[in-house]
Amino acid sequence: GENVEQHPSTLSVQEGDSAVIKCTYSDSASNYFPWYKQELGKRPQLIIDIRSNVGEKKDQRIAVTLNKTAKHFSLHITETQPEDSAVYFCAASISNDMRFGAGTRLTVKP
Amino acid sequence: GAVVSQHPSRVICKSGTSVKIECRSLDFQATTMFWYRQFPKQSLMLMATSNEGSKATYEQGVEKDKFLINHASLTLSTLTVTSAHPEDSSFYICSARVAGAGEQFFGPGTRLTVL
């Protein structure tokens, strides 16, 4: 089955700096890659996603890149703000099967 | 976006009792719903995939007789934790997928504490 690895597990940045989180996946058939943000005790919220026919997608301060050949994808957050502090999960999906990475705890220091 | 509700949000029960958690898609029909368990500071672990009108598909290591799943309609799936034990204490989250789409929308979660 699909295996998703996510790095780093924790990331601390200064407000205004950029943050990058990287994930790799094992199954080349995976075709949908969402990123979720989860605040403590709350539900994961979809922040951006990318499908396998696209190499990059951007939404304001958030961007995701996908390298299908290398089977890795990354989340980029620019101009970070304290409210970006949360746990971020990547996922890789084939049809009904979605597997999550272990998560990255991002702390943005004011 | 699509809205998924979950009830109850918190439940405390005694060891040996059963607990039912409901997951509802409020503004769309969800042919497929998913149940996850999340331990503190860990990732979401898929427990089972629930398809409307058919038996759920359980992940390896998840006991189907202990975690009963019923997906009786296109907007409701239930998870019953039978004979709960303290090690079943966790955050249980459901999600629902819009038919034909990839994204999943998550419920707010249920924090189960078994004494």
Short mmCIF file of C-alpha atoms in Angstrom, two decimals, chain A residues 32 36 38 41-46 49 51 89 93 95-103 105, chain B residues 4 32 34 36 38 41-44 46 49 51 59 91 93 97 102-104 106-108 111:
data_model
loop_
_atom_site.label_atom_id
_atom_site.label_comp_id
_atom_site.label_asym_id
_atom_site.label_seq_id
_atom_site.Cartn_x
_atom_site.Cartn_y
_atom_site.Cartn_z
CA TYR A 32 -4.22 13.44 -5.63
CA TYR A 36 -4.28 19.83 5.67
CA GLN A 38 -4.89 21.07 11.98
CA GLY A 41 -8.23 19.69 19.14
CA LYS A 42 -9.83 20.69 15.85
CA ARG A 43 -10.56 19.06 12.55
CA PRO A 44 -8.02 19.03 9.71
CA GLN A 45 -8.77 21.77 7.21
CA LEU A 46 -7.84 21.46 3.55
CA ASP A 49 -4.29 20.36 -3.06
CA ARG A 51 -3.47 16.60 -8.83
CA PHE A 89 -0.34 16.98 7.18
CA SER A 93 -4.48 9.39 -2.53
CA SER A 95 -9.33 6.61 -5.47
CA ASN A 96 -10.71 5.94 -1.97
CA ASP A 97 -7.36 5.26 -0.38
CA MET A 98 -5.81 8.34 1.24
CA ARG A 99 -2.71 8.02 3.42
CA PHE A 100 -1.35 10.76 5.61
CA GLY A 101 2.14 11.78 6.52
CA ALA A 102 3.15 11.93 10.17
CA GLY A 103 2.64 15.68 10.37
CA ARG A 105 4.34 21.03 13.82
CA VAL B 4 -19.49 17.41 7.87
CA THR B 32 -17.97 7.14 0.88
CA PHE B 34 -13.91 7.38 6.33
CA TYR B 36 -9.84 7.86 11.47
CA GLN B 38 -5.75 10.14 16.10
CA LYS B 41 0.62 14.35 18.73
CA GLN B 42 0.24 11.68 16.07
CA SER B 43 -1.11 11.52 12.56
CA LEU B 44 -4.52 10.41 11.39
CA LEU B 46 -7.38 5.28 8.78
CA THR B 49 -13.74 3.03 4.70
CA ASN B 51 -19.59 2.83 1.53
CA GLU B 59 -7.64 -1.53 7.73
CA PHE B 91 -9.77 11.38 19.02
CA ILE B 93 -12.56 11.80 13.21
CA ARG B 97 -15.87 12.45 0.10
CA GLY B 102 -10.70 13.60 -4.53
CA GLU B 103 -10.96 15.91 -1.56
CA GLN B 104 -12.23 14.74 1.79
CA PHE B 106 -13.52 16.22 7.93
CA GLY B 107 -15.91 16.26 10.82
CA PRO B 108 -14.94 18.12 14.03
CA ARG B 111 -12.85 12.82 21.92
#
